[in-house]
XYZ file of C-alpha atoms in Angstrom:
380
model
C -37.154 26.436 29.509
C -34.697 26.172 31.669
C -34.369 28.481 34.570
C -32.880 26.182 37.244
C -29.048 27.267 37.301
C -27.671 23.434 37.864
C -29.376 22.844 34.828
C -27.934 25.577 32.762
C -24.264 24.288 34.562
C -24.859 21.048 33.286
C -25.639 22.675 29.807
C -22.572 24.704 29.406
C -20.032 21.397 31.182
C -21.907 19.740 28.095
C -20.180 22.459 25.810
C -16.841 22.055 27.871
C -16.784 18.677 26.871
C -16.662 19.229 23.465
C -14.060 21.400 23.724
C -11.829 18.934 25.134
C -12.805 15.445 23.359
C -10.201 15.707 21.229
C -8.218 14.447 24.119
C -9.547 11.072 24.320
C -8.793 8.296 22.139
C -10.970 7.689 19.291
C -10.149 4.626 18.389
C -10.443 3.572 22.539
C -13.617 5.383 22.323
C -15.095 3.869 19.234
C -14.804 0.321 20.587
C -16.501 0.897 23.836
C -19.272 2.589 22.149
C -19.734 -0.704 19.458
C -19.240 -3.360 22.209
C -21.890 -1.551 24.281
C -24.539 -1.431 21.135
C -23.473 -4.891 20.501
C -24.189 -6.017 24.013
C -27.576 -3.287 23.951
C -28.755 -5.838 21.096
C -28.374 -8.807 22.485
C -29.618 -7.835 25.814
C -33.154 -6.572 24.012
C -33.971 -9.827 22.382
C -37.052 -10.641 22.367
C -38.622 -7.654 24.280
C -41.633 -6.014 23.304
C -40.332 -1.839 22.278
C -42.577 0.757 21.916
C -41.800 3.046 18.557
C -41.385 6.573 20.690
C -37.858 4.469 22.746
C -37.023 3.458 19.501
C -36.894 6.561 18.692
C -35.372 7.826 21.368
C -32.415 5.291 21.027
C -31.830 6.057 17.626
C -31.454 9.914 18.030
C -29.380 8.892 21.262
C -27.017 6.896 19.623
C -26.126 9.376 16.717
C -25.930 11.926 19.249
C -23.552 10.298 21.545
C -21.527 9.252 18.333
C -21.262 12.875 16.803
C -20.671 13.996 20.006
C -18.120 12.008 21.394
C -16.068 11.162 17.789
C -17.828 13.002 14.998
C -19.835 10.906 13.063
C -20.948 7.859 14.324
C -19.181 4.455 12.813
C -16.448 6.323 11.347
C -13.878 3.887 13.715
C -11.569 6.851 14.671
C -10.788 7.700 10.926
C -8.834 10.984 10.749
C -11.279 13.780 10.777
C -12.906 14.319 6.989
C -10.734 16.814 4.982
C -12.589 20.271 3.634
C -12.282 22.296 0.806
C -9.052 24.472 1.638
C -10.141 28.178 0.941
C -9.186 29.914 -1.968
C -10.436 33.349 -1.345
C -9.188 35.474 2.293
C -12.313 35.486 3.927
C -12.318 39.019 5.328
C -14.267 40.542 8.373
C -14.955 36.396 8.728
C -11.499 35.373 9.140
C -11.560 34.597 13.060
C -13.821 31.729 12.004
C -11.256 29.728 9.795
C -11.019 28.272 13.754
C -13.759 26.194 13.051
C -12.384 24.160 10.645
C -10.782 22.302 13.082
C -13.396 21.306 14.847
C -16.727 21.805 13.494
C -17.939 18.093 11.442
C -19.924 21.376 9.382
C -16.776 22.629 8.122
C -17.579 21.395 4.456
C -20.233 23.368 4.551
C -19.155 26.692 5.778
C -15.887 26.209 3.363
C -18.188 25.816 0.418
C -20.306 29.001 1.677
C -17.713 31.312 2.478
C -15.829 30.600 -1.070
C -18.862 31.021 -2.964
C -20.133 33.841 -1.117
C -23.432 32.655 0.225
C -23.176 34.687 3.312
C -24.895 37.784 4.699
C -22.364 39.905 6.664
C -25.054 40.838 9.888
C -22.832 42.725 12.697
C -25.622 43.218 14.724
C -24.605 43.548 18.788
C -26.151 43.054 21.658
C -24.709 44.301 25.418
C -25.715 42.795 29.073
C -23.386 43.487 31.934
C -19.701 42.081 31.343
C -21.327 40.504 28.159
C -21.377 41.452 24.604
C -22.581 39.051 21.643
C -22.403 39.270 17.915
C -24.088 38.176 15.227
C -21.623 38.542 12.620
C -23.045 36.730 9.527
C -26.151 34.256 8.508
C -26.296 31.264 6.191
C -29.656 30.056 5.375
C -31.815 27.519 2.493
C -34.792 26.189 2.615
C -33.578 23.138 4.983
C -31.392 25.411 7.452
C -30.082 28.724 9.209
C -26.518 28.648 9.918
C -25.510 31.878 11.734
C -21.665 32.533 12.693
C -21.524 34.406 16.398
C -18.891 36.147 18.645
C -19.576 36.034 22.446
C -17.460 38.012 24.922
C -16.941 39.057 28.279
C -14.680 41.325 30.177
C -11.636 41.271 32.198
C -13.643 40.092 35.380
C -14.809 36.710 34.104
C -13.851 33.817 31.089
C -16.345 33.678 28.650
C -17.119 29.565 28.801
C -20.588 29.272 26.427
C -24.018 29.772 25.112
C -26.679 28.756 27.367
C -30.601 28.540 25.339
C -29.854 29.757 21.855
C -33.315 29.242 20.133
C -34.474 31.746 16.895
C -37.993 32.719 16.170
C -39.542 34.116 13.054
C -39.230 38.172 13.808
C -42.823 39.241 12.748
C -45.316 36.326 14.309
C -42.848 34.492 17.292
C -42.757 31.084 15.543
C -40.352 28.753 16.540
C -38.178 27.416 14.181
C -35.983 25.336 16.084
C -37.584 21.826 14.886
C -35.571 20.620 18.050
C -32.596 19.847 15.841
C -30.611 22.910 16.554
C -27.035 22.039 17.215
C -23.598 24.064 17.642
C -19.852 24.073 18.321
C -17.530 27.272 19.434
C -14.222 27.481 19.675
C -11.725 30.523 22.033
C -8.851 32.991 21.335
C -8.550 34.095 24.585
C -10.330 33.406 27.871
C -12.382 36.204 27.295
C -13.982 35.802 23.626
C -15.439 32.347 21.693
C -16.510 32.294 17.731
C -19.254 30.276 17.823
C -21.516 28.493 14.623
C -25.296 27.630 16.053
C -27.073 25.623 13.028
C -31.153 25.570 12.805
C -32.301 22.480 10.986
C -36.103 23.849 9.103
C -38.642 22.955 6.832
C -38.941 23.002 3.746
C -42.524 23.254 3.718
C -42.286 26.797 5.257
C -41.592 30.108 3.938
C -38.174 31.624 4.684
C -38.807 34.782 7.694
C -38.002 37.668 6.617
C -36.692 38.765 9.869
C -35.921 36.735 12.157
C -35.212 37.079 16.497
C -32.487 34.766 17.599
C -32.559 34.415 21.858
C -29.632 33.301 24.545
C -27.941 33.585 27.599
C -24.034 33.337 27.683
C -22.441 31.482 31.016
C -18.760 32.576 32.281
C -16.778 31.246 35.149
C -17.007 32.721 38.238
C -12.527 33.178 39.212
C -11.702 32.010 42.681
C -15.543 30.184 43.633
C -16.163 27.330 43.722
C -16.607 24.014 46.233
C -14.231 20.972 46.638
C -15.917 17.618 45.254
C -15.302 14.568 47.434
C -11.918 13.800 45.316
C -10.988 16.662 45.911
C -11.589 18.571 42.994
C -12.760 22.103 42.705
C -16.022 22.744 40.882
C -15.849 26.224 38.601
C -19.151 28.324 39.373
C -21.043 29.511 36.685
C -22.472 33.027 35.908
C -25.636 33.517 33.237
C -26.842 36.241 31.848
C -29.729 38.110 31.579
C -31.579 36.751 28.648
C -30.468 38.462 25.421
C -32.227 39.089 21.673
C -30.902 40.276 18.745
C -32.995 40.814 15.698
C -31.547 41.093 11.821
C -33.183 40.270 8.608
C -32.655 37.455 6.404
C -31.334 38.302 2.874
C -34.135 37.986 -0.126
C -31.196 35.325 -1.612
C -31.394 32.580 0.454
C -35.687 31.870 -0.014
C -34.406 31.399 -3.878
C -35.317 27.516 -3.625
C -31.607 25.778 -4.295
C -32.321 22.598 -2.768
C -31.479 19.479 -5.715
C -33.792 16.562 -4.978
C -31.717 13.117 -6.390
C -33.726 9.647 -6.861
C -31.977 6.814 -5.597
C -34.431 4.302 -5.178
C -31.358 1.269 -4.949
C -31.765 -1.154 -3.134
C -28.512 -3.399 -1.311
C -28.620 -6.351 1.593
C -26.840 -5.096 4.709
C -26.883 -7.352 7.417
C -28.906 -10.225 6.169
C -31.790 -7.424 5.594
C -32.782 -5.230 2.127
C -32.259 -1.786 2.230
C -33.685 1.050 0.302
C -31.762 3.887 -0.258
C -35.303 6.071 -1.732
C -33.500 9.623 -2.386
C -30.923 12.197 -1.188
C -31.060 15.671 -0.876
C -28.779 18.466 -1.165
C -29.014 22.179 -0.761
C -26.133 24.403 -0.158
C -26.498 24.026 3.560
C -26.845 19.717 4.341
C -27.375 16.950 2.474
C -30.185 14.500 3.442
C -30.145 10.694 2.987
C -33.288 9.013 2.923
C -33.283 4.827 3.847
C -36.730 3.369 4.188
C -37.646 -0.156 4.559
C -37.488 -2.436 0.864
C -40.259 -1.828 -1.202
C -42.718 -4.512 -0.693
C -41.599 -5.699 2.237
C -43.470 -7.086 5.140
C -41.694 -7.096 8.941
C -42.449 -7.180 12.090
C -41.700 -4.817 14.360
C -38.385 -6.533 15.826
C -36.980 -6.927 12.159
C -38.104 -2.845 11.969
C -35.705 -1.728 14.808
C -32.669 -4.217 13.982
C -32.826 -2.666 10.235
C -32.463 1.296 11.847
C -29.622 -0.412 13.924
C -27.073 -1.879 11.267
C -27.873 1.197 8.991
C -24.457 2.885 9.868
C -23.506 6.131 7.580
C -19.793 7.064 7.837
C -19.280 9.475 4.976
C -19.813 10.852 1.488
C -17.566 11.832 -0.936
C -18.044 14.592 -3.324
C -15.790 14.863 -6.191
C -16.070 17.991 -8.251
C -15.297 18.458 -11.712
C -11.584 18.969 -11.552
C -11.313 15.982 -9.430
C -11.076 17.369 -5.989
C -12.627 15.307 -3.641
C -14.464 16.258 -0.127
C -15.634 14.270 2.459
C -18.814 15.212 3.855
C -19.428 14.115 7.419
C -22.776 13.491 8.691
C -24.262 15.993 11.395
C -27.236 14.156 12.685
C -29.996 11.900 12.223
C -33.675 11.161 13.168
C -35.681 8.236 13.032
C -39.398 7.035 11.955
C -41.412 4.194 11.837
C -40.272 2.998 8.417
C -36.626 4.575 8.538
C -33.790 7.053 9.026
C -32.739 10.350 7.752
C -29.307 11.370 8.056
C -27.729 14.560 7.438
C -24.630 15.531 5.929
C -22.088 18.781 5.437
C -22.690 19.975 1.963
C -20.435 21.350 -0.911
C -23.924 21.726 -3.326
C -21.771 25.253 -4.616
C -18.684 23.364 -5.784
C -21.314 21.667 -8.439
C -20.237 18.191 -7.247
C -20.185 15.832 -10.433
C -20.331 12.396 -8.390
C -21.250 11.557 -5.145
C -20.790 8.269 -2.601
C -22.009 7.466 0.079
C -19.717 4.847 2.449
C -21.563 2.633 5.327
C -20.273 0.203 7.686
C -20.589 -2.942 5.563
C -21.329 -5.397 9.020
C -22.762 -3.495 11.096
C -23.239 -6.531 13.620
C -18.866 -7.111 13.473
C -17.177 -5.573 16.369
C -13.581 -3.694 14.912
C -10.056 -3.690 17.192
C -8.587 -2.654 14.083
C -9.670 -0.002 12.738
C -8.091 -0.687 9.002
C -9.846 -3.805 8.696
C -13.343 -2.126 9.627
C -12.533 0.501 6.206
C -12.031 -1.995 4.281
C -15.683 -3.343 5.132
C -16.988 -0.400 4.427
C -19.680 -0.069 1.677
C -19.890 2.524 -0.790
C -23.133 3.317 -2.723
C -23.609 5.687 -5.610
C -25.637 8.447 -5.361
C -25.005 10.615 -8.646
C-alpha cells in the first residue's frame, strides 16, 4: 500500500502526463519507441532471459505504448472512431467528454446506447473532497465505474490515487493487477473519470462491492523551485475514502461469446497461432500462442512475443457501420500473449477483422507505409 507522500505525488503526476499526452507529436514518439525496441532486440541477442523478466518487459512495453500513443503499434494514426450515441445520455451526459481521450470509448458508447448500465449515485465526502459513483457497468470479465471527484474552491482537483475494489461481503480484492482508467476536467475543481478493473470469469460476480481510494489536489501558491527555476507543485491528499454499492443482477447473466479462430499465420519468419477470441459487453480478448507442435527454444519464445503487435479490430455491424476497437491492455505468459481490446458486442457485429503490424522488425518514418504493411486476420 502506498503511504509515502512522494510516491503518491508521482502517481498523481502520472495522471497529469496522460492528460497532457495529446500535446505530443505521436509520429515522433512512435518512431522513438520503434527504434528503442529495435536496439533492445539487438542488444539482447545471445543473452539468457528469465520468464519473469520477459513478462515484465512485455507488460512495460504495452503500458508504454498505450500510455504514450494509445494502442502499441498504432504508428501515430488518427484516433479510432467510435459509434456515435443514438440517444441522449441523460444524467451521464457529462461523461461524453471521455470519448475524446479514452481508448475504451467504443465500449462506453455501446453500453450506454444499449442501456447496459446501472445508475448508482452514491456520494461520500472527506474534508474539502467529494466523490460520487455515478454509474457502473459489469460483466464476467470487467467492472467499469464512472465517477465524479470534486474539491472546494480553495484547491484545484487533481486526480484519484490508490483506487481499488473489493467484494463488500468477503473483502476479496477484485483487482488482479490490471486496473486502469482515465479522467478529464471541465473546470479546476471537478473531474469526471472512468476506472476499469479486469476480473476472472472463474469467480462469481459479487452482489455488492466496495471502492477504496484517495483524492489529490494542488495546494495553491506552495512549492519549491527546481534547479531550472521551474516551480514544483505540491499536493494534498484526502484521507482514505470508501463507498459501497450493490451490482445489478443483470450483470451476472453470462454474455461472453467465445470464437474459436484456430488460425495459423506467418509473421516475421515465425508461425503464429491465433487460438480464440472472447467477446463480452465490456472487453474483447484475443489469445495468441505459439503454433501447435512447434518446438522452439527460449530465445525464440521471446522473439515470438515481440513480433506480435496488434493495432486494432474493425467491427462491422449488419447495417455496414464500422467501429474501430482499440487495444486497451495485454499480458504475457510462457506460451503466448493475451491482448484486450474495447468491445461493441451489444451492437451485434457480423464481422470482426484484427489488424497487426505485418513487418514488426521494420522501423518506419512514413506512417502511410506502415499502414500499407498491416496484416489483417479475420476473426468472424
